[in-house]
GROMACS .gro file of C-alpha atoms in nm:
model
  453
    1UNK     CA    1  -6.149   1.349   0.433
    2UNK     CA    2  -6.010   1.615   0.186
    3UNK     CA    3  -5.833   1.549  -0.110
    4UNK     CA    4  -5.590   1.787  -0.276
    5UNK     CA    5  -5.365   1.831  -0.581
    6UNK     CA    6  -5.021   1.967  -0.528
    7UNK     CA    7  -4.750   1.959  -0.806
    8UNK     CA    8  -4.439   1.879  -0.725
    9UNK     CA    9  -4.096   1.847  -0.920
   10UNK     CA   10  -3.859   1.499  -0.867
   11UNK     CA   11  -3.594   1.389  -1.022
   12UNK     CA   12  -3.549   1.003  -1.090
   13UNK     CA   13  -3.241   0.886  -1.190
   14UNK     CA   14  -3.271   0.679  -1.498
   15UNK     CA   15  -3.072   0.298  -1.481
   16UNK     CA   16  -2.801   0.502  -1.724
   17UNK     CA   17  -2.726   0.789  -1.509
   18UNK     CA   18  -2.671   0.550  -1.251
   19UNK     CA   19  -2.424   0.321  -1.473
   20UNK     CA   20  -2.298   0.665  -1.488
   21UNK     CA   21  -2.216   0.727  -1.170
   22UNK     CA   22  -2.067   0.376  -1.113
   23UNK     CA   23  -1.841   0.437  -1.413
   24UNK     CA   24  -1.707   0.747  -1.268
   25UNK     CA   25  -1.611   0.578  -0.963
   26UNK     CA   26  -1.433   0.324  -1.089
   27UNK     CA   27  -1.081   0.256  -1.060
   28UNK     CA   28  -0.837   0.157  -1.309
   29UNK     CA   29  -0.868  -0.208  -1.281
   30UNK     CA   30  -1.215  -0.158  -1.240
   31UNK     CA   31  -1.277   0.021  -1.514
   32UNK     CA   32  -1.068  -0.218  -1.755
   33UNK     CA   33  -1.235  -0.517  -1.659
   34UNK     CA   34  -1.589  -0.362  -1.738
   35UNK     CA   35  -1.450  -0.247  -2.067
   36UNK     CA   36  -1.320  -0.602  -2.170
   37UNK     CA   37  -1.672  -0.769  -2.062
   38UNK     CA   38  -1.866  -0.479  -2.237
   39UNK     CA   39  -1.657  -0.574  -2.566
   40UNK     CA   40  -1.728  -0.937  -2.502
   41UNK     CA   41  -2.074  -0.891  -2.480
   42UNK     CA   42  -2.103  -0.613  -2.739
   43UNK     CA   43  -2.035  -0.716  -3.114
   44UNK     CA   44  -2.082  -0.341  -3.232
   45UNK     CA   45  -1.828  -0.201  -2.913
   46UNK     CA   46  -1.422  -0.255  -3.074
   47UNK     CA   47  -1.140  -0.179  -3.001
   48UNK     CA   48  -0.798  -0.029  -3.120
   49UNK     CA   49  -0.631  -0.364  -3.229
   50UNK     CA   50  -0.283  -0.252  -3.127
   51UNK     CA   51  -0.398  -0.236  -2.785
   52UNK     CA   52  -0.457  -0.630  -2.804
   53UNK     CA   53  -0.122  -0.683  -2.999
   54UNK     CA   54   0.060  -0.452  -2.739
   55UNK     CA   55  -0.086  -0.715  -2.493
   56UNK     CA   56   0.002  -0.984  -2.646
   57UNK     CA   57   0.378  -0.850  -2.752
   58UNK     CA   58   0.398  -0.797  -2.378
   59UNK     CA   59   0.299  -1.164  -2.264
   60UNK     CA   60   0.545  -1.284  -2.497
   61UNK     CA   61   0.823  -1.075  -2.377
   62UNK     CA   62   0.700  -1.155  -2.016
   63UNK     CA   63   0.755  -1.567  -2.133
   64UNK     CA   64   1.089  -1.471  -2.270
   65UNK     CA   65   1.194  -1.280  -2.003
   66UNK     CA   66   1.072  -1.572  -1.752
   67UNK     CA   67   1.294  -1.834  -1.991
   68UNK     CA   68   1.606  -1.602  -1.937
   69UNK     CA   69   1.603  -1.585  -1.601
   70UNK     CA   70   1.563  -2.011  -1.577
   71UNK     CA   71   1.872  -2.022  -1.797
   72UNK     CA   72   2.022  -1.778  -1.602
   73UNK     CA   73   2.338  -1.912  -1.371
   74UNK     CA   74   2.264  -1.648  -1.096
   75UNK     CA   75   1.931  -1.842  -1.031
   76UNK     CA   76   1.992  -2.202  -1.049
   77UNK     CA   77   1.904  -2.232  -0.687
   78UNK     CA   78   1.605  -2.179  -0.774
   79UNK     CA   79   1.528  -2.424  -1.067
   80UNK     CA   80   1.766  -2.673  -0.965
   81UNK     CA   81   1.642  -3.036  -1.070
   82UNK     CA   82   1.605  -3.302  -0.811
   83UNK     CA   83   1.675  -3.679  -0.831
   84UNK     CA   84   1.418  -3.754  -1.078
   85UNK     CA   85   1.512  -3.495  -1.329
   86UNK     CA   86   1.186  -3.311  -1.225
   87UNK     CA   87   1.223  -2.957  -1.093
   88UNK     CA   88   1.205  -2.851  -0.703
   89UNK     CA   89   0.833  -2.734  -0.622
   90UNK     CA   90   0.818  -2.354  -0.621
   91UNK     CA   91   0.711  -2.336  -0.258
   92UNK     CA   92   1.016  -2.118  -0.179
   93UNK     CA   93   1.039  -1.889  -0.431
   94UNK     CA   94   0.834  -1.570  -0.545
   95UNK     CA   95   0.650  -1.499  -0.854
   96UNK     CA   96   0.961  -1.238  -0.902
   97UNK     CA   97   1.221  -1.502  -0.856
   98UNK     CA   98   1.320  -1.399  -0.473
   99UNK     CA   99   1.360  -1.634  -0.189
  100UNK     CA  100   1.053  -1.650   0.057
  101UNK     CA  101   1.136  -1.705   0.411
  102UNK     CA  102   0.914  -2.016   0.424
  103UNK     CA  103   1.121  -2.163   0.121
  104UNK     CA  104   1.457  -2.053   0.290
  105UNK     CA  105   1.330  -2.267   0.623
  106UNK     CA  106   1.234  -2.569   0.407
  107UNK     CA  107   1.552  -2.574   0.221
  108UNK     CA  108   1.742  -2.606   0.529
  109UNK     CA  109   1.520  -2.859   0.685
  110UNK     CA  110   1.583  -3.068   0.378
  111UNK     CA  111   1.915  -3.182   0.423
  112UNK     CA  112   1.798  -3.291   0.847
  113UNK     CA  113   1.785  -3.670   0.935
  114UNK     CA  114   1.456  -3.554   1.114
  115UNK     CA  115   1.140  -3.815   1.273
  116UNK     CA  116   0.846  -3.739   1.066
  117UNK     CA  117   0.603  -3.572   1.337
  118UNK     CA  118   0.888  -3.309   1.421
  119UNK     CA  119   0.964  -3.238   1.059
  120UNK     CA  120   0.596  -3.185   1.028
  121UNK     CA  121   0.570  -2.973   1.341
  122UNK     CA  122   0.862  -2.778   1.229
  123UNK     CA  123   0.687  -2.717   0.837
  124UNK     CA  124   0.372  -2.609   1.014
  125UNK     CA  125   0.563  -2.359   1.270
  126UNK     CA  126   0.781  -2.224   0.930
  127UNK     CA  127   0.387  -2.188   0.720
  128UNK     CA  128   0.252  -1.990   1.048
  129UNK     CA  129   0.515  -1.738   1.092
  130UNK     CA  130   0.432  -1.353   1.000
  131UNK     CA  131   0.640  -1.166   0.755
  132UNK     CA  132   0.819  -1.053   1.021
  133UNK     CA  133   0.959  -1.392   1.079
  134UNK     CA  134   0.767  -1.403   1.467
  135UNK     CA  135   0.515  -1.682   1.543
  136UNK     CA  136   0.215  -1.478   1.684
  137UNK     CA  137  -0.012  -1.759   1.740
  138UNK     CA  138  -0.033  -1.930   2.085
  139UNK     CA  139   0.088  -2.262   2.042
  140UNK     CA  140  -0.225  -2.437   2.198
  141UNK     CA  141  -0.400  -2.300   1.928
  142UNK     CA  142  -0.149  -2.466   1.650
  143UNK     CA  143  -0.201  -2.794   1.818
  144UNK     CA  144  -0.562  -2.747   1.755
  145UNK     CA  145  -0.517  -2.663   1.377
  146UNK     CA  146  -0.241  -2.925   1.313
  147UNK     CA  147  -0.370  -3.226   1.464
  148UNK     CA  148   0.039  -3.232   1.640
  149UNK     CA  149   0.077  -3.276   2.018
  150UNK     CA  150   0.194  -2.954   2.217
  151UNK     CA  151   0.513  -3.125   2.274
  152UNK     CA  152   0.591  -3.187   1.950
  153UNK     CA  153   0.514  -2.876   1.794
  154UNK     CA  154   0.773  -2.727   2.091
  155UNK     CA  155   1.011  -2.917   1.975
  156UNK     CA  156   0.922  -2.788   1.563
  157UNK     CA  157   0.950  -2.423   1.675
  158UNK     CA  158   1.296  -2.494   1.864
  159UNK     CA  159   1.444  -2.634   1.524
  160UNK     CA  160   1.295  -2.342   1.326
  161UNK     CA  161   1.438  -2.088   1.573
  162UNK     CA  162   1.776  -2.284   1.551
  163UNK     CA  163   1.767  -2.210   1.209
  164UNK     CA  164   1.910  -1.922   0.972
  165UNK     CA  165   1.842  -1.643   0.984
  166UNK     CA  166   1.897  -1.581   1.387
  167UNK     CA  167   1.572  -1.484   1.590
  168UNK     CA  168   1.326  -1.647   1.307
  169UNK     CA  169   1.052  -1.817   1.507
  170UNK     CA  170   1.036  -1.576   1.810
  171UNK     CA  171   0.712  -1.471   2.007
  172UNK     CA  172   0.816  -1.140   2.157
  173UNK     CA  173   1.057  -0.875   2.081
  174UNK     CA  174   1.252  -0.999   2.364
  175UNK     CA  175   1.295  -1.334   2.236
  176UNK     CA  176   1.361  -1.233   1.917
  177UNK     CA  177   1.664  -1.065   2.050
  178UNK     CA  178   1.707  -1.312   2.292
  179UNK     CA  179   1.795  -1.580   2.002
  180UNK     CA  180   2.043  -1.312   1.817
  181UNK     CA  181   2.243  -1.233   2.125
  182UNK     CA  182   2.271  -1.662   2.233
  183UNK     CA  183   2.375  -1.747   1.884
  184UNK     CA  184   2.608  -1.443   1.775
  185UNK     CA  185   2.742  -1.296   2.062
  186UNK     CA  186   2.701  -1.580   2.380
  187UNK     CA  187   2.961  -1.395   2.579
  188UNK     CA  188   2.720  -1.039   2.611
  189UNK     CA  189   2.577  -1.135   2.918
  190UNK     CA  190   2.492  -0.778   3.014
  191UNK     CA  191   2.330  -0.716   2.666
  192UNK     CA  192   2.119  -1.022   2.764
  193UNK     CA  193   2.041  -0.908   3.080
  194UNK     CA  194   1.937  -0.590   2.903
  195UNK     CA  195   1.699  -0.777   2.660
  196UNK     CA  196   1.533  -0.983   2.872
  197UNK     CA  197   1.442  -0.751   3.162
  198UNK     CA  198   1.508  -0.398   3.047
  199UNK     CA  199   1.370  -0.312   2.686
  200UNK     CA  200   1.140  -0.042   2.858
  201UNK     CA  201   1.364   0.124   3.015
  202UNK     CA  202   1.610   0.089   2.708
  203UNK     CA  203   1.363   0.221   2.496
  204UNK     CA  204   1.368   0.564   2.666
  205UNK     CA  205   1.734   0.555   2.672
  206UNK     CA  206   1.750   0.523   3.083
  207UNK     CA  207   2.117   0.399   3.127
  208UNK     CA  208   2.143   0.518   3.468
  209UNK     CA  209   1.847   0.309   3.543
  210UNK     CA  210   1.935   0.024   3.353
  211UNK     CA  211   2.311   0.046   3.521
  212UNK     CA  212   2.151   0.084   3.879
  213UNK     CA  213   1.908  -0.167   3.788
  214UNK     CA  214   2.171  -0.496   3.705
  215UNK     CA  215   2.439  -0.293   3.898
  216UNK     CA  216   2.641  -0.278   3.591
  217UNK     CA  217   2.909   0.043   3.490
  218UNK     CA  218   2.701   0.298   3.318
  219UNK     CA  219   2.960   0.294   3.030
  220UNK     CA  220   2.931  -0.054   2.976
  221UNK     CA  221   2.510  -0.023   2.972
  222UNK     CA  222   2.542   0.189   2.691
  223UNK     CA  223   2.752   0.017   2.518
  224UNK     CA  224   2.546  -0.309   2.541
  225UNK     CA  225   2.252  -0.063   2.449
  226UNK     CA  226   2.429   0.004   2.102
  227UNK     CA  227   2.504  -0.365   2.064
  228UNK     CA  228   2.165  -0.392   2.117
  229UNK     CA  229   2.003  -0.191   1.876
  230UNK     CA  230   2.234  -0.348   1.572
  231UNK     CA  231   2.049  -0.669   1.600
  232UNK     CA  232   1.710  -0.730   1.373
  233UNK     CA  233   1.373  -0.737   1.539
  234UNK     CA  234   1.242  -0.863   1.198
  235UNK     CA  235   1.412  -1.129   1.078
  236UNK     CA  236   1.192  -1.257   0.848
  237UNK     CA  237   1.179  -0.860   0.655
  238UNK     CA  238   1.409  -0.908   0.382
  239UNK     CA  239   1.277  -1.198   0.233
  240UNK     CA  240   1.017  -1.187  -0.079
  241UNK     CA  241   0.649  -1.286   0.035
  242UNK     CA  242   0.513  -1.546  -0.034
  243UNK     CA  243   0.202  -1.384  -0.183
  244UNK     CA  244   0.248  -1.199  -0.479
  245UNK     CA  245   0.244  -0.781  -0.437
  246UNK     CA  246  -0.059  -0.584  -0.610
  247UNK     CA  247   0.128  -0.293  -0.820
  248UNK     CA  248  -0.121   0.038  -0.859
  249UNK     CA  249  -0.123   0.196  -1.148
  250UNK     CA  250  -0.192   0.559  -1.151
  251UNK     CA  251  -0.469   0.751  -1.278
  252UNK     CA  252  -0.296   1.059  -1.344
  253UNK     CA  253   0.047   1.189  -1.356
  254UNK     CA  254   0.179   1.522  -1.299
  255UNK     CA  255   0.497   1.625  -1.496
  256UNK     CA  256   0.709   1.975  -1.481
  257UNK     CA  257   0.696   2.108  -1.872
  258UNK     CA  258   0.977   2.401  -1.877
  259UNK     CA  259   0.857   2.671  -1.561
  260UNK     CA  260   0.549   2.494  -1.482
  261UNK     CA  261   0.344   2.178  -1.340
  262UNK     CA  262   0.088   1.966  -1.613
  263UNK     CA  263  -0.155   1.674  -1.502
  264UNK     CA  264  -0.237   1.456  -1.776
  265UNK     CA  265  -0.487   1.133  -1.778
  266UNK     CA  266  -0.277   0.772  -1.805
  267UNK     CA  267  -0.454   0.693  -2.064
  268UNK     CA  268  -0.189   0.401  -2.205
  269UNK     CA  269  -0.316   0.092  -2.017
  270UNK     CA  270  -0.671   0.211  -2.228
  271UNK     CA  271  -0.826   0.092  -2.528
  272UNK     CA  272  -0.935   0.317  -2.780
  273UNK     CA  273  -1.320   0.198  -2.858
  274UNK     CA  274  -1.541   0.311  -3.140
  275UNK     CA  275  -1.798   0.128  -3.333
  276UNK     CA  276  -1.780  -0.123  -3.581
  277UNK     CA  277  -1.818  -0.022  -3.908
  278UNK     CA  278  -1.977  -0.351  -4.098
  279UNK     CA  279  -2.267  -0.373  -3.792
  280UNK     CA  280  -2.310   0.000  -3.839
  281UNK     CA  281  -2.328  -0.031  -4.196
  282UNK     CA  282  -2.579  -0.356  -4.106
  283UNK     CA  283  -2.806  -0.144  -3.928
  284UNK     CA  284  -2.844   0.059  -4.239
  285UNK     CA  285  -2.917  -0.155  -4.511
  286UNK     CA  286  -3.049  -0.485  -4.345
  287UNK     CA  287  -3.409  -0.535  -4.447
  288UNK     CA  288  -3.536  -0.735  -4.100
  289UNK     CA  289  -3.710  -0.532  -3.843
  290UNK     CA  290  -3.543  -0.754  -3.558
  291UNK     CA  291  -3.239  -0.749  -3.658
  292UNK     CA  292  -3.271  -0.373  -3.717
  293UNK     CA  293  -3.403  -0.353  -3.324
  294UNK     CA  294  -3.096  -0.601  -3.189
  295UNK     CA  295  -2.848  -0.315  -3.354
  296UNK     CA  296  -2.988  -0.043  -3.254
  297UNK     CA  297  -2.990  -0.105  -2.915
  298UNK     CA  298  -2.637  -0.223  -2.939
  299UNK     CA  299  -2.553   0.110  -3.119
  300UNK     CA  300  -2.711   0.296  -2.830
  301UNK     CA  301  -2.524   0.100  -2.574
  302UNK     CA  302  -2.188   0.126  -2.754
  303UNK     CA  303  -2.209   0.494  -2.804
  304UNK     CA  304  -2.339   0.473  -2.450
  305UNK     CA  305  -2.044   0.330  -2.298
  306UNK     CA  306  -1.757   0.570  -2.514
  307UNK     CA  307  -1.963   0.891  -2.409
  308UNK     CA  308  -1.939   0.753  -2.038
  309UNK     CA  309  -1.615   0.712  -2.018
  310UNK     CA  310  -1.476   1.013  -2.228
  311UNK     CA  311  -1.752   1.197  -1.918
  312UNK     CA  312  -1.533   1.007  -1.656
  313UNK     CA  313  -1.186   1.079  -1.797
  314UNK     CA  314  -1.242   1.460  -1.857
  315UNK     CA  315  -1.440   1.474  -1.505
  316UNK     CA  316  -1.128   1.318  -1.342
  317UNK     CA  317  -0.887   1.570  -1.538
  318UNK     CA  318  -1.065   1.886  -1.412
  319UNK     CA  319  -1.088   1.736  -1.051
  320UNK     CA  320  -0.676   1.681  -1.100
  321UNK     CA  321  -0.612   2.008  -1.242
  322UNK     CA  322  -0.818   2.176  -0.988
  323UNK     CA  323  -0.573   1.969  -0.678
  324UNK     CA  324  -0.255   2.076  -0.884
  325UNK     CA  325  -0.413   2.505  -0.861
  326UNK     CA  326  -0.492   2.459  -0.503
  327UNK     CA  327  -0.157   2.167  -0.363
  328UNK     CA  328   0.115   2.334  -0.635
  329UNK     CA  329   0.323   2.405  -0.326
  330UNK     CA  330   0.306   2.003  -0.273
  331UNK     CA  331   0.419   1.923  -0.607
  332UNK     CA  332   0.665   2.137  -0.606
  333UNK     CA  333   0.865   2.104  -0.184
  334UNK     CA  334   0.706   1.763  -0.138
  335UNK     CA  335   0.506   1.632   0.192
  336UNK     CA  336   0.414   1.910   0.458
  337UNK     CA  337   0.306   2.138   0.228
  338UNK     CA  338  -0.019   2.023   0.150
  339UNK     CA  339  -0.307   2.333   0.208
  340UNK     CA  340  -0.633   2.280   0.382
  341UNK     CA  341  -0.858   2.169   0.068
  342UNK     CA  342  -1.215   2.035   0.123
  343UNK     CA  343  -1.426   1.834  -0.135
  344UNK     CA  344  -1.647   2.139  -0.161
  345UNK     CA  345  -1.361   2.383  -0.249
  346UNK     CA  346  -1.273   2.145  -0.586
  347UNK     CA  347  -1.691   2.127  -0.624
  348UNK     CA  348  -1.766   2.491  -0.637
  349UNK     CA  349  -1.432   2.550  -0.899
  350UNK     CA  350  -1.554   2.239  -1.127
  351UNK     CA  351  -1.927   2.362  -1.094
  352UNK     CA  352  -2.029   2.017  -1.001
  353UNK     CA  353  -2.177   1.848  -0.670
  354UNK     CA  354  -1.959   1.709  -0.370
  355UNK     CA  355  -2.090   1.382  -0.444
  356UNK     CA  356  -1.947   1.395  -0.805
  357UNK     CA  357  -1.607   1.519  -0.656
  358UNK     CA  358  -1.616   1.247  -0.414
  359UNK     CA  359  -1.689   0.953  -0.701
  360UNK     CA  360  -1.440   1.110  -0.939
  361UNK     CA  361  -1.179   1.032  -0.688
  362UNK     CA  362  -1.251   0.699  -0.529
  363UNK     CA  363  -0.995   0.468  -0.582
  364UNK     CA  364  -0.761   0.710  -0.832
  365UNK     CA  365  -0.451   0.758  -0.827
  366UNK     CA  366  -0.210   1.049  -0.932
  367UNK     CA  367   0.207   0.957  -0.976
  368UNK     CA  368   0.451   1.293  -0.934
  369UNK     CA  369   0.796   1.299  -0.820
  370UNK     CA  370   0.690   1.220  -0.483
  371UNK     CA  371   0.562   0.909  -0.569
  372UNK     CA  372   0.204   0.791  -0.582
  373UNK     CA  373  -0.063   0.912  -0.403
  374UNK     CA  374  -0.443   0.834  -0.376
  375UNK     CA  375  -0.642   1.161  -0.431
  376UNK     CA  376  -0.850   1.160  -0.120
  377UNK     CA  377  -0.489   1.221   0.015
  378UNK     CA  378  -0.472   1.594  -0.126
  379UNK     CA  379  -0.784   1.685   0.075
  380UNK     CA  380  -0.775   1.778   0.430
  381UNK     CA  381  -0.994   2.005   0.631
  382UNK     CA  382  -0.818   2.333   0.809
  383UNK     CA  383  -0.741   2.320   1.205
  384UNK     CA  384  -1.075   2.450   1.375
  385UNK     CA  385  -0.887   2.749   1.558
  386UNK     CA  386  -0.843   3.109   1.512
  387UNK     CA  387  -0.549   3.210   1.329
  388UNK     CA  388  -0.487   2.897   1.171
  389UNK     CA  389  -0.620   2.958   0.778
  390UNK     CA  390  -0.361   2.820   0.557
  391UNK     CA  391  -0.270   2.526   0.797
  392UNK     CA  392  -0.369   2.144   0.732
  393UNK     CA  393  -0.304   1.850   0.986
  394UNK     CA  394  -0.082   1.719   0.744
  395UNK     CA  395   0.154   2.060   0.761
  396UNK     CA  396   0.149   2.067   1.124
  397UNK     CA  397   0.262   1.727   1.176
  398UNK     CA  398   0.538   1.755   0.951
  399UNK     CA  399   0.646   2.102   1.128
  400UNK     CA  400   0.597   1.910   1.440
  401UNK     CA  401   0.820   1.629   1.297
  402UNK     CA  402   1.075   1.887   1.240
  403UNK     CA  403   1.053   2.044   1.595
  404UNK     CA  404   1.156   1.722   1.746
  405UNK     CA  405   1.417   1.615   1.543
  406UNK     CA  406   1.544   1.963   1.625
  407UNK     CA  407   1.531   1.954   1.951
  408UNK     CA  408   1.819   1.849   2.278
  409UNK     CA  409   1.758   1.539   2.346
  410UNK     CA  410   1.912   1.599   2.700
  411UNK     CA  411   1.660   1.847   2.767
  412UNK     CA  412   1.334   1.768   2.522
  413UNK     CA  413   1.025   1.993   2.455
  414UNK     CA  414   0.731   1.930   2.648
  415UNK     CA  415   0.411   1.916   2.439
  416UNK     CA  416   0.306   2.268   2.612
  417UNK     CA  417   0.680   2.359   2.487
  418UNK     CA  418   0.597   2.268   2.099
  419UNK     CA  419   0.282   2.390   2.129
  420UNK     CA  420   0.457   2.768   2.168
  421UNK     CA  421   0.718   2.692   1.915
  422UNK     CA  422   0.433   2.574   1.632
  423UNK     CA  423   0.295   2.886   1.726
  424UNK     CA  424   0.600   3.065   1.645
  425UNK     CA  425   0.592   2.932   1.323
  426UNK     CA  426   0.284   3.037   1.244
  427UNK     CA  427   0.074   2.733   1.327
  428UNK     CA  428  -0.160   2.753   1.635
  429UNK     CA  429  -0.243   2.447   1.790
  430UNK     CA  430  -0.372   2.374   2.137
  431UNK     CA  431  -0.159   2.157   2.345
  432UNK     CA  432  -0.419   1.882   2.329
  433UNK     CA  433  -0.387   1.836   1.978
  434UNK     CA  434  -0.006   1.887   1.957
  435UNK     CA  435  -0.032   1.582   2.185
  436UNK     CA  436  -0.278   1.406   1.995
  437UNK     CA  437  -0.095   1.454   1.623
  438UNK     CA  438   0.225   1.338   1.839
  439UNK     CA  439   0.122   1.014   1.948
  440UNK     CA  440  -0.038   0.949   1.567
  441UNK     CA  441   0.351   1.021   1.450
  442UNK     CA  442   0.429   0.745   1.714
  443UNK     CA  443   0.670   1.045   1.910
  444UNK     CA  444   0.689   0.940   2.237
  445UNK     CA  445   0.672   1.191   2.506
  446UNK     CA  446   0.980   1.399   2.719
  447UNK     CA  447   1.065   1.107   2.898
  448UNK     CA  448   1.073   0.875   2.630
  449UNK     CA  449   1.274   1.104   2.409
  450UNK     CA  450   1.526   1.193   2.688
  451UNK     CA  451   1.885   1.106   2.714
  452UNK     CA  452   1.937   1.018   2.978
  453UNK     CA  453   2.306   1.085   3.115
   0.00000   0.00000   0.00000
């Protein structure tokens, strides 16, 4: 057995470099919730004390403005008192004050002479519903989960469909319909007809099938088509849900100063942290070695924590400036414009590693005219063939997009067809991947886009 020396060189991150790291990829939220526990647990670590008074200015206007809108007439319905002076339950209404579906059901079921069990059937049928309005569980399995027979629970998702608004309660697009036509129009037979048997076909715009089909005036088909597609296959959309929505709040934003584009951190939402001066004044002049060793290591940690996240705000401004050089056509003519960009482009400008790239944009944000986007969204690798530098899946979709809405819908491209015209403009696909990126737009094929005559 022989033993040897070699020397070697490692590097082992330290536990701070790898708070580090997690700092850097942490999103807003994220961030601002390790912030407020560092503070808490910190006595050396303050903050800007207008930040807490512009929270606390902003609760109170947020009470106020909740007080208004109870006073206001517009909204009674939704804080109107019940017999015993106490008001309704909030089950139907938002945390913004809109009408839920479910509370829209229940307010019409309130004012039924009803037996218990189908009332109950018909509460559980209105809680199981999607936002859509539909019902997509099997009704075996509600009997299960409500303890209700089948039969009963039949006859709770009949009320709820006879309900308002028409086609709430349905199981299939068909149904859905199905309920709208019955209620709103009885005497559309051939619309029906239509709905029941022929969605396929009416999908892909065959009237000549459709009219040989029901043997039904080709005229009239279409026109029952149109009637058709005026009714609502989601009912339930334009109510509020019942859960409240999560707002983002961007990162960055990018703003147009004069003749040209500027990215700037959102730094608002932040505190502004520094030390405390009395406990760094402590540290100084207090004669015990242990309380000397408790602040110290607070110092260290405090400074700690502002050096980390001044690293993480500056790393996540170059990484933004560095998308606004290489997307500026974006940011200034919108989606389909975006350039093939790859994490290793942004990596080699900033001077950094990949990985850093890749943390420094987890879970960010960036706002700009057109709208807010996550960052990973500006990076896109280029289409693999020859000719195509310059080109990102996201710019041939939307060129492929625009060749389709262009197109005679008597006479439609085939995919072999677009394929030649992307080329054309300068983007070479194959026709396998036309196809592909057309069935991710959800474009259905020359049949399906036909008109058919």
């Amino acid at each position: 057995m022989e033993l040897k020396l070699e020397q070697k060189q490692s590097q082992i991150l330290s536990p701070m470099m790898i708070q580090s790291m997690a700092v850097l990829q942490m999103g807003s939220q994220e961030l601002l919730d390790f912030v407020e526990q560092t503070l808490q647990e910190n006595p050396v670590l303050e903050s800007e004390d207008h930040f807490e008074r512009r929270r606390e200015e902003g609760e109170l206007l947020q009470r106020k403005l909740e007080w208004l809108e109870s006073s206001d007439r517009q909204n009674s319905f939704y804080y109107r008192q019940d017999d015993e002076d106490r008001p309704l339950d909030p089950f139907g209404v938002s945390e913004d004050g809109e009408d839920t579906l479910y509370g829209h059901l229940l307010f019409q079921l309130q004012g039924m002479d009803l037996e218990p069990d189908v009332r109950a059937a018909a509460i559980f049928v209105a809680e199981s519903l999607n936002r859509s309005g539909w019902l997509d569980e099997p009704l075996e399995e509600l009997t299960q989960a409500s303890g209700l027979s089948q039969s009963t629970l039949e006859e709770g998702l009949r009320l709820i469909q006879s309900l308002d608004p028409a086609g709430v309660g349905a199981r299939t697009l068909s149904e859905c319909l199905s309920l709208q036509l019955c209620r709103e129009h009885p005497q559309d037979i051939l619309a029906l007809r239509i709905v029941q048997d022929g969605l396929e076909a009416l999908a892909r715009n065959q009237y000549g099938l459709l009219a040989r089909r029901l043997s039904a005036d080709t005229g009239a088909v279409r026109s029952a088509c149109a009637h058709i597609r005026t009714l609502n296959p989601r009912p339930g959309a334009g109510f509020a849900d019942r859960e409240a929505p999560s707002y983002i709040t961007p990162d960055l934003v990018v703003v147009w100063q004069y003749d040209h584009f500027e990215v700037a951190p959102n730094d608002r939402l932040f505190p502004s942290l520094h030390l405390n001066h009395t406990y760094t004044q402590m540290l100084q002049e207090h004669p015990e070695q242990e309380v000397q060793d408790y602040l110290t290591d607070k110092v260290r940690q405090a400074k700690w924590v502002i050096s980390t996240i001044e690293q993480r705000r500056s790393t996540l401004l170059s990484c933004a400036q560095c998308i606004l050089r290489n997307q500026e056509a974006f940011f200034r003519l919108g989606p389909g414009h975006l350039s093939p960009m790859l994490l290793s482009d942004v990596a080699a400008e900033m001077g950094v590693h990949e990985s850093t790239v890749s943390r420094a944009i987890k879970d960010k944000y960036l706002q700009c005219d057109q709208g807010v986007y996550p960052l990973y969204y500006f990076f896109s690798r280029k289409l693999g063939e020859e000719g195509e530098e310059g080109t990102s899946p996201s710019a041939a979709k939307a060129l492929l997009r625009r060749l389709v809405d262009e197109e005679d819908k008597r006479h439609p491209l085939s995919d072999q067809k677009l394929c030649e015209r992307m080329e054309e403009e300068g983007c070479r696909l194959s026709r396998r991947t036309v196809a592909k990126y057309r069935e991710e737009l959800n474009i259905p094929n020359t049949s399906g886009r036909k008109q058919y005559e």
